[in-house]
Amino acid sequence: MAAEGKLGIQRCQGCSRLRHPPRPMCGDCRSIKWEAVEACGRGTICSFTVLTHPQFPGYEYPLIIILVDLEEGTRLTSQLINCDPADVAFGLPVEMVIHTDPDGFNIPVFQLAEAR
């Protein structure tokens, strides 16, 4: 879904539980049937860390990695962009944007949300 600019997450077809990262079997009901659903791409910062090394080509440092509580009720790990590390705090609202990485892959990343 990221190729189309969307944030996809898995939903179990047995119990409707959302899960991320994707995996072949539901940890709750053990079903192997699932579907991809589009998330709204909004959430809040649950946790974060700031990486200063090692540095990989094509990425800007310091690199802010966040754990996002999505509005749909599941969590995912991603990168926070366009933000000074000193401005990051728990509970801040974020929204997903698509970033094309150095290898040409579209990756869902997050930025601080505009005031709504």
Coordinates of C-alpha atoms in Angstrom, one line a residue:
M1 CA 0.0 0.0 0.0
A2 CA 2.9 2.4 0.6
A3 CA 3.6 2.4 -3.1
E4 CA 0.2 4.0 -3.5
G5 CA 0.8 6.5 -0.7
K6 CA -1.3 4.6 1.8
L7 CA -0.5 3.1 5.2
G8 CA -1.6 -0.6 5.3
I9 CA -2.0 -2.7 8.4
Q10 CA -3.2 -6.3 8.8
R11 CA -6.5 -7.2 10.2
C12 CA -7.3 -10.8 11.3
Q13 CA -10.4 -12.2 9.5
G14 CA -11.0 -14.5 12.4
C15 CA -11.3 -12.0 15.3
S16 CA -10.8 -8.5 13.5
R17 CA -7.7 -7.7 15.6
L18 CA -5.3 -5.3 14.0
R19 CA -1.6 -6.2 14.1
H20 CA 1.7 -4.7 13.1
P21 CA 4.2 -5.8 12.1
P22 CA 2.6 -8.1 9.6
R23 CA 2.8 -11.8 10.4
P24 CA 1.3 -15.0 9.0
M25 CA -0.9 -16.0 12.1
C26 CA -3.0 -14.1 14.6
G27 CA -1.5 -14.2 18.1
D28 CA -5.0 -14.0 19.6
C29 CA -7.2 -16.5 17.7
R30 CA -4.5 -18.3 15.7
S31 CA -6.2 -17.7 12.4
I32 CA -4.1 -17.6 9.3
K33 CA -6.7 -15.6 7.4
W34 CA -6.0 -11.8 7.2
E35 CA -6.6 -8.8 5.0
A36 CA -4.8 -5.5 4.5
V37 CA -6.8 -2.4 5.6
E38 CA -5.9 1.2 5.1
A39 CA -5.1 3.1 8.2
C40 CA -5.9 6.8 8.4
G41 CA -2.2 7.6 9.1
R42 CA -2.8 9.6 12.3
G43 CA -1.8 8.8 15.8
T44 CA 0.3 9.9 18.8
I45 CA 3.9 9.3 19.9
C46 CA 4.0 6.6 22.5
S47 CA 7.8 6.3 22.7
F48 CA 10.8 7.5 20.9
T49 CA 14.6 7.3 20.6
V50 CA 17.1 9.5 18.8
L51 CA 19.9 7.8 16.9
T52 CA 23.2 9.6 16.2
H53 CA 25.3 6.6 15.0
P54 CA 26.0 4.5 13.1
Q55 CA 25.2 6.6 10.1
F56 CA 23.9 5.0 7.0
P57 CA 24.1 6.8 3.6
G58 CA 21.0 8.5 2.5
Y59 CA 19.6 9.3 5.9
E60 CA 19.7 12.5 7.8
Y61 CA 21.0 12.4 11.4
P62 CA 20.1 12.6 14.2
L63 CA 17.4 10.0 13.2
I64 CA 14.3 10.0 15.3
I65 CA 12.6 6.7 15.6
I66 CA 9.1 6.7 17.1
L67 CA 6.5 4.2 18.4
V68 CA 3.1 5.5 17.2
D69 CA -0.3 4.7 18.7
L70 CA -2.5 4.8 15.6
E71 CA -6.1 6.0 15.9
E72 CA -7.2 2.5 14.7
G73 CA -5.8 1.0 18.0
T74 CA -2.5 -0.6 17.0
R75 CA 1.1 0.5 17.2
L76 CA 3.9 0.7 14.7
T77 CA 7.5 1.8 14.6
S78 CA 8.5 4.5 12.1
Q79 CA 10.7 7.5 11.6
L80 CA 9.8 11.1 12.6
I81 CA 10.9 13.6 10.0
N82 CA 11.1 17.4 9.8
C83 CA 11.4 17.8 13.6
D84 CA 14.2 18.8 16.0
P85 CA 14.9 16.1 18.5
A86 CA 14.5 18.6 21.3
D87 CA 10.8 19.1 20.2
V88 CA 9.8 15.4 20.5
A89 CA 7.6 14.5 23.4
F90 CA 5.3 11.7 24.4
G91 CA 1.7 12.2 23.3
L92 CA 2.4 14.6 20.4
P93 CA 0.0 14.1 17.5
V94 CA 1.6 12.8 14.3
E95 CA 0.5 12.1 10.7
M96 CA 1.9 9.8 8.1
V97 CA 3.6 11.0 4.9
I98 CA 5.3 8.9 2.2
H99 CA 9.1 9.2 1.9
T100 CA 11.1 7.7 -1.0
D101 CA 14.2 6.1 0.4
P102 CA 17.7 6.1 -1.3
D103 CA 16.8 2.8 -3.0
G104 CA 13.6 4.2 -4.5
F105 CA 11.1 2.4 -2.1
N106 CA 8.2 4.3 -0.7
I107 CA 8.3 4.2 3.1
P108 CA 5.5 5.5 5.5
V109 CA 7.1 8.0 7.9
F110 CA 5.6 10.5 10.2
Q111 CA 5.7 14.2 10.9
L112 CA 4.2 16.3 13.7
A113 CA 0.5 16.9 12.9
E114 CA -0.8 20.3 12.0
A115 CA -3.2 21.8 14.6
R116 CA -6.7 20.4 13.8

